[in-house]
């Protein structure tokens, strides 16, 4: 029959087939499951000329000028707390006032003050005696800054000490440690495991315990850690921090210090003095550890320990400001945007994490997170000077202490200076200034260490990692993606947008504390690179064109969120880390 069909009949049949095909395609799209390719690609959002003009207030030159100040040597690496960090806080507040921002910190200021405390060792009244023979503070031993006394307590061997429930590992199982001082040989984490892998095992104190926590849970009187290469490497730095109280923490986070549970760390010399009666030495134990065959050690002597640690206090601050919305009703809600303005300091600051070597001893933190700090500052300036007035208010927060464990964002979400329930979303910028240049190879790319090539995960010039946008709210995810595809169409790489990602980036920056507060979040991040937490993270290495593009796109996202008819709803199955304890 087809051979004898007329042209008109063929056209009718072809149109009917085309109709069926189109109907099937649209039906498939309508029934696509969340996470499918069809459902995961939102349409581009229209960006008006006025919106484009507004975000053009963020410029590469402006970002460069701010960053060369904030990441200068004079800021001393912005450790929390430090005078460099305080100087940057005052610089941010000075500009916010100039631009007409409403202070949203404590007592009508831009600062949310955070009280910090630490305990510093008093070497003159801190002592360790083994079998009646005194060891020397600083040369033979150091102590954690928690007061405690142990008199003539027996020593007992505890191996590597780590308790790992999932692996049925507990070197103290069946060992009588009650009232005794337990001696360990242990690196920072169980051999062959990273901190991320340990934390992924579950809850600290239940699913895993470090050696000291394991010993204390079983009634030990204290612990002594034998020397390891890592202890030797950080000995002088640790001694300085112990004697100066160089690691203060927020008072309100403290649930109480561990009383009368001394924790001693030994040098190589001190370790051999402790082992003198045990038929072995430190070199033999270290060799056994490397072979996964720690020897058994039998002690015959007892120890007496006295640790004296008076309290020292300090303070730091978040910087908080509000740009009030134009809608009489919607202005009561806020879209938050933030970055952490601290870094890890310098080798000259007691307690700093900076591990610089060579002539440059300052970890400037230009990318981490100077790039986020000045991007948020530039967005604030552009918003203040724009003819566009967002309907909702915009909450700006520069967080301190992110490098110490997300202190600033945890503090702000625990003790907010605004009605935190009225925050509809939070946009976090943490490292957006570096890019992988075509053909560039660093020495640690060609000779990679244990973590592989150092620039392996650094994003390209038109690429940025986006984390969390699709984890809590479909609306937020659609806005974040739709703005990008309707504007510059950057390569939004979402490979880390997964709570099970072994890097755990979702849990490692300030947005996490907002997410725990049931606030939808999105996080922009350029990836780790050769200068991550190193002295080489300097402003002259920043890709300011990329930084401008990413910051402008984030500002457009902010503007779209402020003008939504309804706040983004949480409509996704949340990671259990966000729902535990709720």
XYZ file of C-alpha atoms in Angstrom:
582
model
C 0.000 0.000 0.000
C 2.827 2.462 0.761
C 4.136 2.153 -2.726
C 0.846 3.434 -4.129
C 0.175 6.161 -1.475
C -0.301 9.717 -2.604
C 1.931 12.546 -1.283
C -0.957 13.949 0.795
C -1.656 10.629 2.453
C 2.027 10.238 3.322
C 2.093 13.685 4.912
C -0.963 12.852 7.058
C 0.612 9.633 8.286
C 3.938 11.345 9.019
C 2.237 14.140 10.963
C 0.291 11.577 13.008
C 3.506 9.697 13.871
C 5.190 12.987 14.804
C 2.229 13.861 17.061
C 2.508 10.514 18.856
C 6.271 10.946 19.288
C 5.929 14.446 20.755
C 3.143 13.303 23.086
C 5.294 10.438 24.311
C 8.278 12.720 24.941
C 6.222 15.228 26.939
C 4.572 12.436 28.893
C 8.039 11.028 29.730
C 9.244 14.408 30.905
C 6.154 14.845 33.030
C 6.795 11.512 34.727
C 10.556 11.925 35.090
C 11.805 11.083 38.563
C 13.768 13.576 40.648
C 17.419 13.325 39.757
C 16.770 12.226 36.167
C 18.362 14.173 33.332
C 15.018 15.686 32.297
C 14.138 16.851 35.809
C 17.625 18.061 36.670
C 17.886 20.783 34.013
C 15.818 23.852 34.935
C 15.121 26.451 32.257
C 17.411 29.495 32.063
C 16.110 32.478 33.992
C 15.711 35.803 32.241
C 18.200 38.352 33.483
C 17.009 41.924 33.013
C 19.200 44.762 31.811
C 18.845 46.429 35.227
C 20.015 43.252 36.989
C 23.013 42.944 34.680
C 23.872 46.588 35.293
C 23.614 46.067 39.057
C 26.011 43.115 39.214
C 28.487 44.923 36.978
C 29.185 46.936 40.128
C 31.353 43.950 41.127
C 34.597 44.340 39.183
C 37.920 42.543 38.992
C 39.777 45.751 39.842
C 37.625 46.313 42.934
C 38.134 42.714 44.087
C 41.876 42.991 43.534
C 42.172 46.213 45.540
C 40.276 44.788 48.516
C 42.114 41.474 48.435
C 45.598 42.949 48.336
C 44.724 44.678 51.620
C 42.916 41.810 53.344
C 45.523 39.206 52.339
C 48.538 41.431 52.948
C 51.366 40.453 55.285
C 50.238 43.200 57.657
C 47.110 41.124 58.447
C 49.429 38.331 59.645
C 47.310 35.533 58.180
C 44.065 36.483 60.040
C 44.272 33.782 62.694
C 41.310 33.524 65.097
C 41.846 35.443 67.353
C 44.470 37.953 66.212
C 45.003 41.646 65.663
C 45.098 41.008 61.904
C 41.617 39.497 62.011
C 40.379 42.392 64.148
C 41.820 44.876 61.649
C 39.970 43.218 58.772
C 36.734 43.248 60.820
C 37.110 46.996 61.351
C 37.858 47.505 57.647
C 34.671 45.662 56.664
C 32.595 47.570 59.236
C 34.056 50.926 58.085
C 32.870 50.283 54.530
C 29.471 48.969 55.599
C 28.815 52.170 57.534
C 29.975 54.289 54.584
C 27.539 52.467 52.287
C 24.579 52.839 54.640
C 24.182 49.320 55.985
C 22.208 48.694 59.150
C 24.370 47.222 61.941
C 23.079 43.776 62.900
C 25.582 42.721 65.541
C 25.567 43.340 69.282
C 24.408 46.615 70.858
C 23.904 48.514 67.618
C 27.302 47.585 66.168
C 28.421 45.488 63.219
C 30.177 43.046 65.564
C 28.795 39.912 67.191
C 31.289 39.478 70.008
C 32.507 35.998 70.960
C 34.271 35.390 74.266
C 37.132 32.897 74.133
C 39.089 31.101 76.826
C 42.121 28.867 77.017
C 44.299 27.360 79.700
C 48.060 27.810 79.611
C 50.568 25.549 81.302
C 52.563 26.898 84.230
C 55.908 25.105 83.650
C 57.201 25.933 87.135
C 54.436 23.933 88.815
C 53.941 21.194 86.217
C 55.932 18.007 86.721
C 56.335 14.379 85.647
C 58.224 11.835 87.762
C 58.914 8.280 86.544
C 60.037 5.787 89.175
C 61.054 8.670 91.404
C 63.164 10.366 88.697
C 61.912 13.770 87.468
C 61.661 14.545 83.758
C 62.109 18.071 82.400
C 59.270 20.202 81.017
C 59.918 21.234 77.412
C 62.839 18.866 76.881
C 61.297 15.558 77.969
C 57.561 16.165 78.125
C 54.645 18.474 77.383
C 51.136 18.381 78.830
C 47.681 19.233 77.554
C 46.394 22.405 79.260
C 43.928 20.711 81.609
C 44.753 20.610 85.300
C 45.217 17.230 86.927
C 47.183 15.266 89.496
C 48.141 11.610 89.629
C 50.142 10.232 92.561
C 52.268 7.099 92.243
C 50.045 5.448 89.597
C 51.049 2.196 87.826
C 51.791 2.295 84.096
C 50.006 0.013 81.628
C 50.555 -0.467 77.887
C 47.683 0.529 75.568
C 49.091 -0.108 72.092
C 47.769 2.369 69.544
C 44.732 3.072 71.697
C 42.116 3.726 69.001
C 38.628 2.290 69.484
C 36.850 1.585 66.174
C 33.509 -0.125 66.760
C 32.792 -0.976 63.115
C 36.132 -2.791 62.802
C 36.026 -4.461 66.227
C 39.242 -2.674 67.184
C 39.922 -1.920 70.847
C 43.463 -2.445 72.188
C 42.182 -1.795 75.718
C 39.613 -4.586 75.608
C 40.302 -6.856 78.595
C 43.083 -4.576 79.905
C 42.750 -3.356 83.483
C 43.377 0.395 83.165
C 41.311 1.652 86.096
C 43.335 4.063 88.212
C 46.400 3.586 86.020
C 48.229 5.770 83.499
C 47.973 4.270 80.007
C 50.933 4.554 77.618
C 50.237 4.717 73.858
C 52.122 4.858 70.592
C 49.680 6.446 68.150
C 49.663 8.835 65.237
C 46.902 11.428 64.938
C 44.497 8.884 63.428
C 44.419 5.099 63.089
C 47.099 3.923 60.708
C 45.941 4.091 57.093
C 42.906 6.272 57.877
C 42.205 9.972 57.353
C 40.163 12.252 59.582
C 37.333 12.111 57.032
C 37.286 8.317 57.126
C 37.279 8.299 60.934
C 34.411 10.781 61.194
C 32.436 8.822 58.612
C 32.374 5.873 61.034
C 29.688 7.513 63.148
C 29.548 9.413 66.403
C 32.638 10.264 68.445
C 32.553 8.614 71.853
C 30.251 5.861 70.645
C 31.416 4.580 67.257
C 35.043 5.658 67.587
C 37.350 7.092 70.251
C 40.864 8.443 70.192
C 43.341 6.849 72.646
C 42.786 9.378 75.455
C 39.001 9.195 75.218
C 39.142 5.406 75.108
C 41.332 5.255 78.235
C 39.239 7.785 80.125
C 36.015 5.901 79.297
C 37.499 2.831 80.969
C 38.508 4.607 84.173
C 42.183 5.389 83.529
C 43.846 8.049 85.670
C 45.691 9.679 82.731
C 47.567 8.977 79.514
C 51.113 9.291 78.195
C 51.765 9.437 74.437
C 55.156 8.210 73.234
C 57.015 10.290 70.692
C 56.286 9.971 66.955
C 57.812 11.836 63.981
C 54.738 14.094 63.845
C 55.132 14.977 67.526
C 58.785 15.851 66.997
C 57.964 18.012 63.983
C 55.441 20.091 65.918
C 57.205 20.051 69.299
C 58.355 23.672 69.485
C 55.044 24.984 68.165
C 53.088 22.871 70.641
C 55.269 23.979 73.536
C 54.712 27.636 72.692
C 50.955 27.144 72.408
C 50.822 25.285 75.739
C 52.798 27.981 77.541
C 50.859 30.921 76.071
C 47.328 29.552 75.867
C 47.521 29.908 72.086
C 44.399 27.885 71.263
C 41.393 29.599 72.878
C 37.870 28.404 72.051
C 34.401 29.946 72.487
C 33.208 29.880 76.088
C 29.645 29.029 75.090
C 30.743 25.891 73.224
C 32.491 24.477 76.254
C 30.635 21.760 78.137
C 33.258 21.586 80.859
C 36.952 20.822 81.034
C 38.261 17.364 81.825
C 39.314 17.634 85.448
C 42.092 15.536 86.924
C 42.852 13.631 83.738
C 46.380 14.625 82.693
C 47.512 13.970 79.139
C 51.283 13.907 78.659
C 53.268 13.874 75.402
C 56.907 12.744 75.434
C 59.911 13.692 73.347
C 62.182 10.949 71.996
C 64.461 11.414 75.021
C 61.525 11.359 77.414
C 60.104 8.250 75.730
C 63.302 6.287 76.205
C 63.440 7.413 79.847
C 59.944 6.049 80.374
C 60.778 2.774 78.592
C 64.081 2.214 80.422
C 62.663 -0.539 82.638
C 60.464 -2.162 80.004
C 63.051 -4.052 77.962
C 62.498 -2.004 74.809
C 63.065 1.451 73.371
C 61.258 3.968 71.174
C 62.963 2.829 67.951
C 61.748 -0.758 68.442
C 58.189 0.351 69.111
C 58.183 2.671 66.066
C 59.483 -0.173 63.885
C 56.734 -2.452 65.156
C 54.107 0.207 64.451
C 55.231 0.538 60.836
C 54.958 -3.237 60.458
C 51.489 -3.261 62.078
C 52.940 -5.375 64.891
C 53.297 -3.237 67.993
C 55.197 -5.175 70.654
C 53.814 -5.840 74.110
C 55.395 -3.624 76.771
C 55.529 -4.459 80.481
C 56.128 -1.632 82.932
C 57.382 -2.046 86.495
C 57.554 1.587 87.594
C 54.870 4.099 88.570
C 54.457 7.771 87.689
C 53.462 10.947 89.489
C 52.000 13.781 87.423
C 51.049 17.332 88.326
C 49.639 19.738 85.725
C 48.858 23.379 86.578
C 47.045 25.416 83.921
C 45.607 28.873 84.748
C 42.890 30.333 82.506
C 43.495 33.063 79.911
C 40.776 34.940 78.001
C 40.457 36.537 74.566
C 37.728 37.648 72.182
C 36.841 37.683 68.509
C 33.819 38.597 66.403
C 31.551 37.922 63.458
C 30.715 40.939 61.288
C 26.969 41.258 60.635
C 24.999 43.792 58.569
C 21.534 44.131 57.037
C 20.292 45.720 53.817
C 16.602 46.270 54.362
C 14.148 45.065 51.719
C 11.662 47.298 49.926
C 8.497 45.213 50.351
C 6.575 46.082 53.540
C 5.899 42.398 54.272
C 8.702 40.463 52.582
C 11.408 42.680 54.126
C 10.893 40.770 57.376
C 12.489 37.778 55.638
C 16.198 37.686 54.767
C 18.428 35.988 52.240
C 21.824 35.480 53.848
C 25.173 35.648 52.099
C 28.492 35.039 53.810
C 32.121 34.013 53.842
C 34.721 33.361 56.507
C 37.209 36.189 56.840
C 39.737 34.280 58.974
C 42.640 32.118 57.859
C 45.334 30.128 59.696
C 47.777 32.861 60.699
C 51.550 32.662 60.609
C 54.299 30.662 62.238
C 54.854 33.591 64.620
C 51.411 33.213 66.230
C 51.112 30.635 69.044
C 48.576 27.966 68.166
C 48.453 28.826 64.456
C 47.978 25.978 61.956
C 50.327 27.693 59.488
C 53.154 25.312 58.525
C 55.164 27.635 56.302
C 58.801 26.930 55.556
C 61.472 29.140 54.066
C 61.571 32.929 54.167
C 57.810 33.442 53.938
C 56.268 32.528 57.295
C 52.786 34.023 56.756
C 49.832 32.037 55.400
C 47.979 34.964 53.793
C 44.823 33.077 52.754
C 44.136 35.089 49.605
C 41.939 32.373 48.123
C 40.982 30.761 51.458
C 38.933 32.749 52.128
C 40.065 36.194 51.174
C 38.356 35.599 47.833
C 35.016 34.963 49.524
C 35.507 37.810 52.001
C 36.066 40.464 49.349
C 33.432 39.007 47.013
C 30.786 39.433 49.709
C 32.152 42.918 50.443
C 32.021 43.860 46.742
C 28.480 42.500 46.447
C 27.518 44.650 49.439
C 28.999 47.724 47.751
C 27.288 47.008 44.429
C 23.932 46.463 46.158
C 24.213 49.704 48.119
C 24.901 51.683 44.932
C 22.301 49.950 42.729
C 18.940 51.381 41.624
C 17.436 47.904 42.206
C 15.883 47.498 45.642
C 15.320 43.838 46.605
C 11.975 42.976 48.158
C 13.441 40.843 50.922
C 16.223 42.016 53.171
C 19.773 40.790 52.643
C 21.792 39.567 55.631
C 25.572 39.815 55.299
C 27.700 37.763 57.706
C 31.483 37.498 57.700
C 32.288 34.538 59.949
C 35.373 34.176 62.139
C 36.988 30.916 63.202
C 35.962 28.746 60.255
C 39.453 27.293 60.195
C 39.117 26.370 63.884
C 36.007 24.269 63.261
C 33.238 26.513 61.821
C 33.150 28.557 65.056
C 31.663 31.748 63.675
C 28.776 30.189 61.781
C 28.026 27.797 64.634
C 27.966 30.713 67.055
C 25.754 32.829 64.799
C 23.252 30.009 64.293
C 23.257 29.168 68.009
C 23.054 32.773 69.256
C 21.707 34.769 66.283
C 21.529 38.538 66.361
C 18.506 38.440 64.012
C 15.435 36.209 63.818
C 17.177 33.209 62.263
C 13.842 31.606 61.359
C 13.288 34.433 58.884
C 16.402 33.539 56.891
C 15.098 31.897 53.723
C 18.411 30.735 52.212
C 22.155 31.121 52.733
C 24.765 31.537 50.007
C 28.307 30.678 51.075
C 31.458 31.725 49.212
C 34.603 29.898 50.289
C 37.477 29.931 47.765
C 36.528 31.139 44.290
C 39.753 32.837 43.216
C 42.048 30.196 41.752
C 41.911 28.347 38.444
C 43.851 25.621 36.689
C 45.715 27.191 33.787
C 46.135 25.136 30.612
C 49.491 23.389 30.595
C 50.488 24.482 34.108
C 52.205 21.812 36.224
C 53.358 22.395 39.782
C 56.176 20.266 41.255
C 53.599 18.512 43.437
C 51.637 17.584 40.305
C 54.610 15.845 38.738
C 55.800 14.394 42.070
C 52.525 13.875 43.951
C 52.363 13.112 47.649
C 50.008 10.701 49.424
C 46.952 12.716 48.377
C 47.899 12.677 44.708
C 48.685 15.623 42.411
C 48.157 18.848 44.364
C 46.116 20.563 41.624
C 44.115 17.492 40.659
C 40.814 18.979 41.878
C 41.461 22.659 41.101
C 38.687 23.970 38.856
C 39.282 25.522 35.443
C 39.000 29.136 34.350
C 35.289 28.855 33.494
C 34.497 26.195 36.118
C 33.411 26.298 39.762
C 32.174 23.604 42.118
C 28.673 24.174 43.482
C 27.701 22.162 46.530
C 24.382 21.806 48.327
C 22.090 23.628 45.899
C 20.064 20.498 45.166
C 20.384 18.891 48.593
C 17.514 20.577 50.436
C 15.280 22.654 48.151
C 14.206 22.198 44.526
C 13.393 25.898 44.313
C 16.852 26.943 45.437
C 18.495 24.463 43.076
C 16.436 25.742 40.134
C 17.266 29.367 40.944
C 21.005 28.679 41.291
C 21.155 26.721 38.026
C 18.684 28.904 36.138
C 20.549 32.116 36.922
C 23.831 30.638 35.734
C 22.451 29.258 32.468
C 20.623 32.541 31.803
C 23.696 34.672 32.467
C 27.329 33.603 31.908
C 26.722 29.840 31.770
C 29.751 28.936 33.836
C 30.619 25.266 34.188
C 28.802 24.476 37.453
C 30.459 21.242 38.527
C 28.344 19.351 41.101
C 30.535 16.281 41.605
C 30.849 17.078 45.347
C 27.139 17.757 45.845
C 26.758 14.587 47.880
C 26.962 14.114 51.669
C 28.683 10.765 51.037
C 31.534 12.393 49.101
C 34.720 11.205 50.869
C 36.088 14.774 50.878
C 33.049 15.830 52.963
C 33.135 19.359 51.518
C 29.449 19.798 52.366
C 30.358 19.562 56.056
C 33.557 21.614 55.947
C 32.452 25.216 55.489
C 30.090 27.667 57.158
C 26.956 26.849 55.143
C 26.753 23.565 57.076
C 25.614 25.269 60.280
C 22.840 27.070 58.376
C 21.783 23.779 56.797
C 21.616 22.205 60.279
C 19.281 25.078 61.142
C 17.017 23.953 58.271
C 18.011 26.847 56.012
C 18.551 25.866 52.349
C 22.120 26.573 51.259
C 24.397 26.759 48.235
C 28.194 26.794 48.380
C 30.685 27.927 45.705
C 34.219 26.500 45.839
C 37.150 26.330 43.394
C 38.782 23.144 44.775
C 41.971 22.432 46.706
C 45.262 23.427 45.085
C 49.015 23.555 45.596
C 48.803 26.575 47.932
C 45.869 25.367 50.042
C 46.782 26.236 53.674
C 50.286 27.190 52.550
C 52.272 30.428 52.514
C 51.884 30.565 48.724
C 48.170 31.444 48.886
C 48.797 35.064 47.910
C 46.731 37.704 46.062
C 48.986 37.906 43.001
C 48.019 34.307 42.150
C 44.278 34.987 41.987
C 42.330 34.741 38.709
C 40.396 37.994 39.121
C 38.426 37.575 35.894
C 37.075 34.230 37.111
C 36.417 35.683 40.548
C 34.450 38.556 39.029
C 32.339 36.171 36.921
C 31.523 33.876 39.842
C 30.779 36.758 42.251
C 28.478 38.471 39.747
C 26.608 35.215 39.151
C 26.194 34.697 42.901
C 24.900 38.260 43.295
C 22.309 37.641 40.567
C 21.281 34.481 42.412
C 20.904 36.557 45.562
C 18.697 39.111 43.785
C 16.422 36.424 42.334
C 15.997 34.826 45.768
C 15.083 38.151 47.378
C 12.214 38.648 44.909
C 10.618 35.182 45.033
C 6.901 35.163 45.826
C 7.450 32.396 48.402
C 10.542 31.347 50.314
C 12.304 28.172 49.087
C 10.706 25.095 50.626
C 12.680 22.152 51.936
C 11.327 19.345 49.778
C 14.259 16.932 49.596
C 15.190 13.890 51.656
C 17.802 15.416 53.951
C 21.127 13.819 54.909
C 20.904 12.218 58.331
C 23.632 14.572 59.590
C 21.096 17.412 59.266
C 18.225 15.611 60.971
C 19.965 13.926 63.905
C 18.699 15.241 67.196
C 15.812 17.194 65.679
